[in-house]
Every structure is written in C-alpha cells, then in structure tokens.
Short mmCIF file of C-alpha atoms in Angstrom, two decimals:
data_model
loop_
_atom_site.label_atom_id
_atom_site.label_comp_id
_atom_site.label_asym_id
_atom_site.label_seq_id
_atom_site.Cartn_x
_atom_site.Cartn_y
_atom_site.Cartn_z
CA UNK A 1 114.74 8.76 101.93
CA UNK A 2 110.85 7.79 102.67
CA UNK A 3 108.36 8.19 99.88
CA UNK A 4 106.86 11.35 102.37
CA UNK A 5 109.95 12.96 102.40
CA UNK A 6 110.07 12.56 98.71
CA UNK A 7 106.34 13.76 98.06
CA UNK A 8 106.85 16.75 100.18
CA UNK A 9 109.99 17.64 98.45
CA UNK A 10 108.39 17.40 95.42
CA UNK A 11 105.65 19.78 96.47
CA UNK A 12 108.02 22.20 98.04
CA UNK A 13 110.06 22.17 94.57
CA UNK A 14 107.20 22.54 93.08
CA UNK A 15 105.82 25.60 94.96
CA UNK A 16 109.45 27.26 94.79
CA UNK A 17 109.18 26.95 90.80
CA UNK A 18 105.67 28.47 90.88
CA UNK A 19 106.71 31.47 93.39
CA UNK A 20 109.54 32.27 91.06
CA UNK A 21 107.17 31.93 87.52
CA UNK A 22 104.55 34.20 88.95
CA UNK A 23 105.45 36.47 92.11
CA UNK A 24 107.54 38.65 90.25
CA UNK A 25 105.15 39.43 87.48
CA UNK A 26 102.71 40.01 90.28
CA UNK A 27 104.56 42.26 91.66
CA UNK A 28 105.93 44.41 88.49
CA UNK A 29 101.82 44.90 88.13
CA UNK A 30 101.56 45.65 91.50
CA UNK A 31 104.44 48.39 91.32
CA UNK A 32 103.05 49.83 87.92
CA UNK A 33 99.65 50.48 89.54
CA UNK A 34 101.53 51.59 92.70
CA UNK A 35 103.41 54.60 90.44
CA UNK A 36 100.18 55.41 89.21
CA UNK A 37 100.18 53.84 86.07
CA UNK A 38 97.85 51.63 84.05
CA UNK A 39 98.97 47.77 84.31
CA UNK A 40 99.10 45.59 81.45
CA UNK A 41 99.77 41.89 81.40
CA UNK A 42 101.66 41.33 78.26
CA UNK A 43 100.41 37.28 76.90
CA UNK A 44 103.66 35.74 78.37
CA UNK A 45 103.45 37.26 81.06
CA UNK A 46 99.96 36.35 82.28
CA UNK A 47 101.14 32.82 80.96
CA UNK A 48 103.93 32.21 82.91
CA UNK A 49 101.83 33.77 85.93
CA UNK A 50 99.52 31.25 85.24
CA UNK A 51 101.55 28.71 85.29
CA UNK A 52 103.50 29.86 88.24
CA UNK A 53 100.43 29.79 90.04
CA UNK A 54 99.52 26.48 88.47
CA UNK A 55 102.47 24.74 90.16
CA UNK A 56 101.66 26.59 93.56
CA UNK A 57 98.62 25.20 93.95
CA UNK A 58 99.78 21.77 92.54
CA UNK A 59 102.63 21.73 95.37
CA UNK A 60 100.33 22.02 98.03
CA UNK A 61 98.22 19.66 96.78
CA UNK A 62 101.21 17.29 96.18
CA UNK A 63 101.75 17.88 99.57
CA UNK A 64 98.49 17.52 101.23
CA UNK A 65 98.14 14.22 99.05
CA UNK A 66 101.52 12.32 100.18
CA UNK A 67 101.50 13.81 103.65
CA UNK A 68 98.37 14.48 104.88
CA UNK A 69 99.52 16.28 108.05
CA UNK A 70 98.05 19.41 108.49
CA UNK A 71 101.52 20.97 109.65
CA UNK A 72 103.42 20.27 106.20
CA UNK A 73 100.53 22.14 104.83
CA UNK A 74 100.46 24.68 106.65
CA UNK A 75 104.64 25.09 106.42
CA UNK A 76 104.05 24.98 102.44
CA UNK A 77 101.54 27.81 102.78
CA UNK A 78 103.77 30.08 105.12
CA UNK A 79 106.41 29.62 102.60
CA UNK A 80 104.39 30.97 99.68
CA UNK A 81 103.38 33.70 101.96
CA UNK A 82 106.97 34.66 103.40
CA UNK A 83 108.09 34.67 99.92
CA UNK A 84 104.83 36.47 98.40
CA UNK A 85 105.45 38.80 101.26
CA UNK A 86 109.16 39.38 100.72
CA UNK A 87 108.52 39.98 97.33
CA UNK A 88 106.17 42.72 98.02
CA UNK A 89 107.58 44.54 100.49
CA UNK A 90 110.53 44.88 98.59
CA UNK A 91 108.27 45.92 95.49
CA UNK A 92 106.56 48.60 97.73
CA UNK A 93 109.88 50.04 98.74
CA UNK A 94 111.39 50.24 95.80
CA UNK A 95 108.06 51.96 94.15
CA UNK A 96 106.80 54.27 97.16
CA UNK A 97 109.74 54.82 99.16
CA UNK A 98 112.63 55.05 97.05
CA UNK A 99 114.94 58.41 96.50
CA UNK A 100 111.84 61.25 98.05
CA UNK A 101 114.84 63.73 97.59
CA UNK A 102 115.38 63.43 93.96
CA UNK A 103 111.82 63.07 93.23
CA UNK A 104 111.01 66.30 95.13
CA UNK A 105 113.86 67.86 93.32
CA UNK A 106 112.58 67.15 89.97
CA UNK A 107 108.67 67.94 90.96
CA UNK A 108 109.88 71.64 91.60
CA UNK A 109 111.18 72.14 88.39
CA UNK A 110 108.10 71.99 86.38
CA UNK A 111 107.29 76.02 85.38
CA UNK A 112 103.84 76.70 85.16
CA UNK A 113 104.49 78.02 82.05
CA UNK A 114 105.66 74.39 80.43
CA UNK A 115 104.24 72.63 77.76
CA UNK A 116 101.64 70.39 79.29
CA UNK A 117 101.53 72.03 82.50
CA UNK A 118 98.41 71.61 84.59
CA UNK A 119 97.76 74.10 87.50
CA UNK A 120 95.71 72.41 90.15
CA UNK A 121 93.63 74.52 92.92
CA UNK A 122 93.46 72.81 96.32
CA UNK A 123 90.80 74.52 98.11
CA UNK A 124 91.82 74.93 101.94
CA UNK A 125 90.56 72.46 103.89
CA UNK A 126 90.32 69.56 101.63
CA UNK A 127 91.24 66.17 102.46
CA UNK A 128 92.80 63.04 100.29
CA UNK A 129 89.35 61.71 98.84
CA UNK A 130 89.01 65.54 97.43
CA UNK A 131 92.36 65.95 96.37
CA UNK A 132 91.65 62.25 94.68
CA UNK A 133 88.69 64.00 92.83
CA UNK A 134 90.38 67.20 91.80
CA UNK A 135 93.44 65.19 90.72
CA UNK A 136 91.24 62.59 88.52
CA UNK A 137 89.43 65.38 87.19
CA UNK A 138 91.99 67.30 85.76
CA UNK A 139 93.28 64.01 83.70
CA UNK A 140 96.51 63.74 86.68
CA UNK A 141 95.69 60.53 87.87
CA UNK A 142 93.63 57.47 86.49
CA UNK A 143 92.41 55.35 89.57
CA UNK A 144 91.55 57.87 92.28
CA UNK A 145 91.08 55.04 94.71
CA UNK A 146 95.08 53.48 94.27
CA UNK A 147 96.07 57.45 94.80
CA UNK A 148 94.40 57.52 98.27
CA UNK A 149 95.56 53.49 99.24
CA UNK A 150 99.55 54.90 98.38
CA UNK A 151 98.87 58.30 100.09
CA UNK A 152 97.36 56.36 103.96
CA UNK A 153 100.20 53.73 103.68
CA UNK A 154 103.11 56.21 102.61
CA UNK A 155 102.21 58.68 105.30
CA UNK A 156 100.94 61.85 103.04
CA UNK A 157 97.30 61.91 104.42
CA UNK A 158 97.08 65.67 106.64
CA UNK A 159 100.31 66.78 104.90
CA UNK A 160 98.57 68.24 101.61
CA UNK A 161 98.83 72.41 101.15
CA UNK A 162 96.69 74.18 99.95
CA UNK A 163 97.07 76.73 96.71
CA UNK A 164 98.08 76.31 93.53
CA UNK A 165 100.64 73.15 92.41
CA UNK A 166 101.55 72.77 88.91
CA UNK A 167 101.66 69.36 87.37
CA UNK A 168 101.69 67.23 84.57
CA UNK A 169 100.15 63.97 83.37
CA UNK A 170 102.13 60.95 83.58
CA UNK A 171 104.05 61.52 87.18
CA UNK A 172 104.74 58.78 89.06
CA UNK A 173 101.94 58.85 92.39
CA UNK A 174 105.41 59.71 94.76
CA UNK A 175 105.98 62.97 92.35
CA UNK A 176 102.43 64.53 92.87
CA UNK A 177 102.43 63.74 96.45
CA UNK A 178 105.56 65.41 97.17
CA UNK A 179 104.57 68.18 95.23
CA UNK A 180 101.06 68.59 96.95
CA UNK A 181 103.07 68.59 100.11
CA UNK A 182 105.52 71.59 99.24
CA UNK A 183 104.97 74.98 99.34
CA UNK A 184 102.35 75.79 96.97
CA UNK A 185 102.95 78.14 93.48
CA UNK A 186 102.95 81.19 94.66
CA UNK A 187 103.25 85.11 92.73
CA UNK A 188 105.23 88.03 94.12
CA UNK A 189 104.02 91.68 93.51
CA UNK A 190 105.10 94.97 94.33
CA UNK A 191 102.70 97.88 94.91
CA UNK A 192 104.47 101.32 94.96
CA UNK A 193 103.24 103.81 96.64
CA UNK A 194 101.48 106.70 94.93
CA UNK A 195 99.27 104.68 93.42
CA UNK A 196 95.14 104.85 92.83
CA UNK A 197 92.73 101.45 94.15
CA UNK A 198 92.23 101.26 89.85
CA UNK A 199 96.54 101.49 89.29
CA UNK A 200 96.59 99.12 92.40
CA UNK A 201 94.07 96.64 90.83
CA UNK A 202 95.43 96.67 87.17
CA UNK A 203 98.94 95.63 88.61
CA UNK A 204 96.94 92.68 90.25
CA UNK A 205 95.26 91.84 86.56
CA UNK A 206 98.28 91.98 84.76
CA UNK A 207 100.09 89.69 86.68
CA UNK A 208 96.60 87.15 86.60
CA UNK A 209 96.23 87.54 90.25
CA UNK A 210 92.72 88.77 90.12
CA UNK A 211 89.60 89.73 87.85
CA UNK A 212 88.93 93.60 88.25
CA UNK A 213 84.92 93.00 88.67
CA UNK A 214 85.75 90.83 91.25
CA UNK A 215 88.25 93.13 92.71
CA UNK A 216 85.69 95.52 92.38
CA UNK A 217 82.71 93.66 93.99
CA UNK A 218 85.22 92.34 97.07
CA UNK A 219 86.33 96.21 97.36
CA UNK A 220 82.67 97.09 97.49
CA UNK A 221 80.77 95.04 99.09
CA UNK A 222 83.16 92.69 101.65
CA UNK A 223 82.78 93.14 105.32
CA UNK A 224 86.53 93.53 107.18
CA UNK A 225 86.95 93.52 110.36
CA UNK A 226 89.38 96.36 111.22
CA UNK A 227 89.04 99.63 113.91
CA UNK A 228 89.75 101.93 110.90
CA UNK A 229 87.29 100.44 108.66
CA UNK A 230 84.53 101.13 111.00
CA UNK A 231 85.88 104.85 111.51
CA UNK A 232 85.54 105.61 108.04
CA UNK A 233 82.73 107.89 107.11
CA UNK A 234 80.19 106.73 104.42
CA UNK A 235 80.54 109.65 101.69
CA UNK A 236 78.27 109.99 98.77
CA UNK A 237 80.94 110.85 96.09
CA UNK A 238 83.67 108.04 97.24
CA UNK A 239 82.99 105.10 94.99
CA UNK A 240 85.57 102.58 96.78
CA UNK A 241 85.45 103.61 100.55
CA UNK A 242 88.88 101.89 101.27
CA UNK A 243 90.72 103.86 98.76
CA UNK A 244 94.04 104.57 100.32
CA UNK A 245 94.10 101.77 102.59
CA UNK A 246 95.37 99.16 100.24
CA UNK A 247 99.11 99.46 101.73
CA UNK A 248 101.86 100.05 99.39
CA UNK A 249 104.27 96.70 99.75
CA UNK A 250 105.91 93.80 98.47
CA UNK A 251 103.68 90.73 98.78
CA UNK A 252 103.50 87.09 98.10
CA UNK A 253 99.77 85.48 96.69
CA UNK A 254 99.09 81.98 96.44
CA UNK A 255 97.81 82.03 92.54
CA UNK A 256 94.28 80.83 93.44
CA UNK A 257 94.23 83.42 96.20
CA UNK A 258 90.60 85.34 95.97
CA UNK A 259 90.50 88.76 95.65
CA UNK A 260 88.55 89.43 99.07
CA UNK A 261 91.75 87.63 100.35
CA UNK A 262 94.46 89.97 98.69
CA UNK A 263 92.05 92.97 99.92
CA UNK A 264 92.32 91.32 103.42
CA UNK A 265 95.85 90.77 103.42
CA UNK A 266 96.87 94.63 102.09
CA UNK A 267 94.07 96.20 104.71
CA UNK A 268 95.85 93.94 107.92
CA UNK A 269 99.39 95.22 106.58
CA UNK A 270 98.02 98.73 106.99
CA UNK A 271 96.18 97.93 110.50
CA UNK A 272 99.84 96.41 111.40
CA UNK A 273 101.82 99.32 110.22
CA UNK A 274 99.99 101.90 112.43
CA UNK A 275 100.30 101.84 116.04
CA UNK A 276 98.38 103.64 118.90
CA UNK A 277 100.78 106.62 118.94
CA UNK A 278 99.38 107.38 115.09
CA UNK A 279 96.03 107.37 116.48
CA UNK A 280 96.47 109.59 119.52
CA UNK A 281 98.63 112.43 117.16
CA UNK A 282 95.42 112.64 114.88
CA UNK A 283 93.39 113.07 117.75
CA UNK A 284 95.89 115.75 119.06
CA UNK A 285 95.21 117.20 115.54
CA UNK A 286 91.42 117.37 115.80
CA UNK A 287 91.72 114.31 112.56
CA UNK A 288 90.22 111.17 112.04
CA UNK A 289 92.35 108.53 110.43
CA UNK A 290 90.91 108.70 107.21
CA UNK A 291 91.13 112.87 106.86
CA UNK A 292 94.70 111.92 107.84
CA UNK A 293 95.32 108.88 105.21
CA UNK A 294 93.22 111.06 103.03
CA UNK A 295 95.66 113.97 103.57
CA UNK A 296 98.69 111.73 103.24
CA UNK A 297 97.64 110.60 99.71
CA UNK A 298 97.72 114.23 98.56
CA UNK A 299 101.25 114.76 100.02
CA UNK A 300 102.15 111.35 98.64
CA UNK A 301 101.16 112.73 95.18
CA UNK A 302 103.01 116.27 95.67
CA UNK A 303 105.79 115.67 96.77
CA UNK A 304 108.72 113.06 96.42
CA UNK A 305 111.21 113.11 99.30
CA UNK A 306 110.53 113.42 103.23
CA UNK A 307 111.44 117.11 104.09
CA UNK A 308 109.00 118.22 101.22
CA UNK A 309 106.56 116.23 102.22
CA UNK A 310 106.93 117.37 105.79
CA UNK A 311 106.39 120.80 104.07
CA UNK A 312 103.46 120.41 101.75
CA UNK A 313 101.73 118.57 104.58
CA UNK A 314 102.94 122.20 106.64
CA UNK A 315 101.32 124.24 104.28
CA UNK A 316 98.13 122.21 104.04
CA UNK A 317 97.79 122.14 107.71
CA UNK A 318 97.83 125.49 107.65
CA UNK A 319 95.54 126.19 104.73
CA UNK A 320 92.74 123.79 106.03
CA UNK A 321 93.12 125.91 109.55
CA UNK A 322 92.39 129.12 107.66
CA UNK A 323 89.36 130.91 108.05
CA UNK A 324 89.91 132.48 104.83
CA UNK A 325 88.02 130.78 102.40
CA UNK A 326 90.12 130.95 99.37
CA UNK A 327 93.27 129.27 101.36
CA UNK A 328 91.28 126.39 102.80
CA UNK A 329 90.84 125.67 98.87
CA UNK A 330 94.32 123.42 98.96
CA UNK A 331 94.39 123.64 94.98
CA UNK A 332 96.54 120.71 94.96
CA UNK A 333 97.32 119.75 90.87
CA UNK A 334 97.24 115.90 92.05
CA UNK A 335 93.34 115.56 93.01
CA UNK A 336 92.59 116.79 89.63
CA UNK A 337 94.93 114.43 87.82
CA UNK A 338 93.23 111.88 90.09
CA UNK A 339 89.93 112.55 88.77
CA UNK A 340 91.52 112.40 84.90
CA UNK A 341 93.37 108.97 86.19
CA UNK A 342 89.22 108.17 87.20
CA UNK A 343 87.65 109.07 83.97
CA UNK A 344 90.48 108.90 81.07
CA UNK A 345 92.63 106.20 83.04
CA UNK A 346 96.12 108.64 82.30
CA UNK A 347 97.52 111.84 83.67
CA UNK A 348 97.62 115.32 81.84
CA UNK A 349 101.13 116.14 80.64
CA UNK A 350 100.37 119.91 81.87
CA UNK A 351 96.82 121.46 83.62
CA UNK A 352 95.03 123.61 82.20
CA UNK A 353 92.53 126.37 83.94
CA UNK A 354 89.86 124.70 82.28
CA UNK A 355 90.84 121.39 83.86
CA UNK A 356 91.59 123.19 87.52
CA UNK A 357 87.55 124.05 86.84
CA UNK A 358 85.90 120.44 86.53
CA UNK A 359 83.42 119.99 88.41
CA UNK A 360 83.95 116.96 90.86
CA UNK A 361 84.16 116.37 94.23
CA UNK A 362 87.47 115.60 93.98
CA UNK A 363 88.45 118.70 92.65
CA UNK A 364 90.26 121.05 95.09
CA UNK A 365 90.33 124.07 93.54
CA UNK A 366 86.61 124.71 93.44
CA UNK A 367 86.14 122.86 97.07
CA UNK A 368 87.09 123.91 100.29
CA UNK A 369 88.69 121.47 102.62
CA UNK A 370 90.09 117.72 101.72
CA UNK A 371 88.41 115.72 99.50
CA UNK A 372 85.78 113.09 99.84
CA UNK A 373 88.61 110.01 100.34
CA UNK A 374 92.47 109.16 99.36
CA UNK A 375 93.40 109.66 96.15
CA UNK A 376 96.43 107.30 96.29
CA UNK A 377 97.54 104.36 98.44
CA UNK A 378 100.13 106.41 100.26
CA UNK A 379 103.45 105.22 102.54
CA UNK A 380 104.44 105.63 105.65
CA UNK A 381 107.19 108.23 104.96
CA UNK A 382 104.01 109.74 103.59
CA UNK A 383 101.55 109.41 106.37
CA UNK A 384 104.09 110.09 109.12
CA UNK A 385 104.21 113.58 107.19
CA UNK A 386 100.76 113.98 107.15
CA UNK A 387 100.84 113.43 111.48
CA UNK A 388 104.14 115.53 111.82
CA UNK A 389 103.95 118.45 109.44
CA UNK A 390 106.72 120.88 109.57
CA UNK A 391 106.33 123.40 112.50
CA UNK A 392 108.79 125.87 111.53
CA UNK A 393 107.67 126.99 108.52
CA UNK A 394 105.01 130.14 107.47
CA UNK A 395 104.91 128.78 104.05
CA UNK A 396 101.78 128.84 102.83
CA UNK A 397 102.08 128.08 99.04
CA UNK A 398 104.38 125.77 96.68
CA UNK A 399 104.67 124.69 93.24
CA UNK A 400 106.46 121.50 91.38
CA UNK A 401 109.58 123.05 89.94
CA UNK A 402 110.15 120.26 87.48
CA UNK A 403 113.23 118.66 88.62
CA UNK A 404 111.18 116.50 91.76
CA UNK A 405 111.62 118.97 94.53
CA UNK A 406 109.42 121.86 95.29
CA UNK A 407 109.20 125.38 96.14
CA UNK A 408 107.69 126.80 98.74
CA UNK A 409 106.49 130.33 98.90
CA UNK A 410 105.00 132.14 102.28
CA UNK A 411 102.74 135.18 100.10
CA UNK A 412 100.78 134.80 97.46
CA UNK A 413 102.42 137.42 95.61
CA UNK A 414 105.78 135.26 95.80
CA UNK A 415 103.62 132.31 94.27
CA UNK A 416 102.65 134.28 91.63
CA UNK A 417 106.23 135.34 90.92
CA UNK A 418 107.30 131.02 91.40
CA UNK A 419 105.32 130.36 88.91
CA UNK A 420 106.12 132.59 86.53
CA UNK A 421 110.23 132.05 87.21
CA UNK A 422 109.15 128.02 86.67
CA UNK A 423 107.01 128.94 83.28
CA UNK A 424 103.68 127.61 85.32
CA UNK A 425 102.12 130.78 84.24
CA UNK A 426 102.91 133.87 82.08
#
C-alpha cells in the first residue's frame, strides 16, 4: 500500500472517529431545542464533542497534508457532510415528525380545568410570529424564534385556529402545534325560551362566557345589520331595543368569543328562523315584526303548550281590535312579573292589586295596547301563535288554572266566576 493511500486512510479513520464522538451529541442538542426545550451540554459531553470535532478537522488536514489533491479533500468533506446530514435528518424525524396521532391524542386531553392549565386566546387573523409572541408570553414556549423555524419546516404555518386552546408548560413544540391546529375550546349553552335579555345574559355570566356590562354596552350600543333591526321602532321606555330577539337555542361559543359576537350570532339565528311568509302574515295583520315578537313574548309567558297559546294569542287579537277601552287593556299577569323580574330580579309567588297598579310602561293593566317591547325571548311555537291565532274561538278572557293549562272564558261575568272556582279572587 503507498504512503498516500496510507495518509488518506488515516485521515478518513480519523474523520469517521470524530463524526461518531461528536455528531450524535450534536444532534441530541439539536433535537432538545427542536421539542422546545432548553439544551444543556453536560461537561462530557461538550468534551467528547470537542474532541470529535478535534479529529474531524485533524482528518482533513491529514488528508490535505499527505495528498494534496483537491478531490480527496473534497471526498473527506462530503463524507462528514453525508454523515452530518444523515444524522440530522434522522434526528429531525424522529423529533418533529414522529407519532402526530398519539401526540394529538394526548394534547386533547388536557381540561381547562387542570392543574397548570393555561388558556391561550388566538385572536383571528394572527399569523406564526404572533402566535410565537402570545405563546412566549404566557411562559408556553422559551425561544419564540425555534417555535416559528419547526412550525415553516413541519408544515403548520396557515393551519393555526383561532379561539381558545388550553395548554401547559413543558409540551413538546409538536404538542402545541397540533393543538393550535384543532378545533379550538369551545362552551355549549342552552337558552330556553321564556326568558328576559337580563335571564338570557346571567346564563351567559355564569357559564364565563361574557361580562354583563359588556353584554350590556354590545346590546346597547352595537350596530347589526339585519331587516328587522332597522324595523324596530326607537321607544322611550325600552331600555334594550333587541329584547326578544335574542333567539331561544342551543349554541356553541368559542370561550374568547366577544359578547357583540354572541349578540350577532343569536340575532342571525332569529333572521334565519323567519322567512318571508312570517313577514307577509304580519302585514296581513296590520303588525310590524316587533308588535308581533312583542306579542309572542306575552303568549310565550302565558301559556305553555301550542293550542293555548294559539288561544291566548286569540283572545289578545281580539282585545287589541276592541274599541272598548277597558278590553284593549290585555291585563296579562306576565308583563307585570316582567317589570318585578326588571327591578327585584325574581317573580311574585302570587299578584297582588297593588302590584297589577305599578306604574310602568310595561304594565298592562293600566295601559292600553302592547307594551313598549318583548318581555321574553320567545320560540317559534310561540311566535307562529302570535301570526296564527285561533279563529274559532269568541273567547275573550282566560286565567292560569294552576296545573299549566288555561281557561278560557268568552264574558266577563264567566271570568269573574273562573277566578273565583280557581281561588284567583274571593
């Protein structure tokens, strides 16, 4: 064997050795900082890496020395770099790429409620260097700038949702991306119908989906763009104009949804519910929509099941078509516990005449007609009733018998005599 064959064995050897001392400490440092961990050379370690690197260097000297052909040095350098490179790759893989499923699996299991918990807020629209700054800023991540190298090369960039994610300090980079990716945390709620904008907002409070002076403010001073928005009248005595049109449902907010946005999303479920045919019947009925939704809300209130409710709304019909001015005084019992739900935030057990005498607005048995606005957030079974009253009926008074139906009376006399059979009066 020539001494140049020997001298570049010797180098190669020597470069192999050094690869072996140093690439894979390299690359555990590499994959620490990759997870999203801080890297720490432990004193051996950085030794050995030393070392390795050492002998690299010396090898392709060695090389360059007994050689002195530019291709030897060149192969000596392409085989640090394929093995560097092999090294890597399979470092990135097994750090960035490995088991998404499992990792996804275990994100979604963290309950906001958890010890250590963090919920994060990604506003819409934000990109990976904000998501970067929110993360580092909550304590999530440590090197902002290693988060947003791992997100471009693994493909996450664009993929982010927006809402509410809830995380913990010390996940792996892979974790909080696939989390940030899935559907954000998100709160069901279920608004029954029946009840007032302040029941309605309460129910959004107690389940930390809103603040009520921000509910309040949105309510009040928000712009929305619907056709029955504009249509409602401005009254004096209505505090929240869109009373009633918060519609009764099931829905899903994203926790950091803003209360403008829940408003939003309750007033389009009500623009979606009613059609053109609703419209054109309250026309036929010489009714706006909101004498009708106000209507409904006192049917809503008085009654529980449809044929009642198709009755009340009957006898109400009728009464507000009176010219008699005592009948087109509806008297209803639930706009006066509306004003009590108002000002004492409960109902009365059992009126009183001094209660049926309050002077408010609101208060039908003093006022003529139908109130200022809604007292309720009423249903469809509700406001259907309100558009098709019963036709076939003269009944012209009822009364709550106790039990949740109702009974209807066509004289007043026969009221009088109701009441007295269902201890209403003596």
């Amino acid at each position: 064997m020539s001494r140049k064959l020997k001298v570049a064995g010797l180098g190669i050897l020597s470069i192999i050795i050094g690869i072996f001392l140093s690439v894979p400490n390299i690359m555990n440092y590499v994959r620490t900082i990759l997870k999203g961990y801080d890297a720490h050379y432990g004193a051996l370690n950085a030794f050995l890496t030393v070392i390795g690197l050492v002998m690299v260097f010396f090898g392709i000297f060695v090389i360059c020395a007994g050689l002195k052909r530019l291709a030897f040095v060149l192969a000596s350098i392409l085989v640090f770099l394929f093995i560097f490179s092999v090294g890597a790759i399979y470092s990135y893989k097994s750090t960035v790429e490995s088991s998404k499923d499992d990792v996804v699996k275990e994100a979604l299991k963290i309950p906001a409620d958890s010890k250590g918990a963090v919920l994060v807020d990604i506003p819409m629209g934000s990109d990976t260097n904000d998501i970067a700054e929110i993360l580092g800023g909550e304590g999530i991540i440590n090197k902002p700038q290693i988060f947003k190298l791992v997100s471009k090369l693994n493909g996450y960039d664009g993929r982010y949702q927006a809402g509410t994610h809830v995380l913990t300090k010390g996940l792996e980079l892979d974790t909080i991306m696939n989390i940030l990716i899935s559907k954000p945390e998100s709160v069901k709620i279920t608004i029954p119908e029946g009840l007032t904008y302040k029941q309605i907002v309460q129910t959004f409070v107690k389940k930390g989906l809103a603040i009520e002076d921000k509910f309040d403010s949105a309510m009040k001073y928000e712009k929305y763009d619907f056709d029955f928005v504009k249509q409602i009248s401005s009254v004096n005595n209505r505090q929240f104009m869109l009373e009633g049109y918060l519609f009764p449902d099931t829905y899903e907010f994203a926790m950091n949804a803003s209360e403008k946005t829940i408003i939003s999303v309750m007033l389009q479920n009500f623009n979606n519910k009613l059609t053109k045919e609703h419209y054109k019947r309250a026309k036929e009925l010489g009714m706006s929509m909101d004498e009708i939704i106000t209507l409904a809300s006192i049917v809503e209130r008085e009654a529980s099941s449809s044929n009642d409710r198709r009755l009340v709304s009957a006898v109400f019909h009728k009464r507000l078509q009176s010219k008699d001015q005592n009948l087109r005084k509806l008297q209803s019992c639930a706009t006066i516990q509306y004003i009590f739900l108002n000002t004492e935030g409960k109902v009365h057990e059992k009126l009183t005449y001094e209660d049926t005498t309050i002077d408010n607005p609101y208060n039908t048995y003093i006022h003529p007609g139908l109130p200022p606005g809604p007292i309720c957030s009423p249903g469809m079974d509700s406001i259907n009733a309100a558009l098709y009253p019963d036709e076939d009926t003269d009944y012209m008074f009822f009364i709550a018998k106790g039990d949740g139906t109702t009974k209807f009376t066509k004289t007043y006399a026969e009221h009088l005599k109701a009441m007295k059979e269902y201890g209403l009066a003596k």
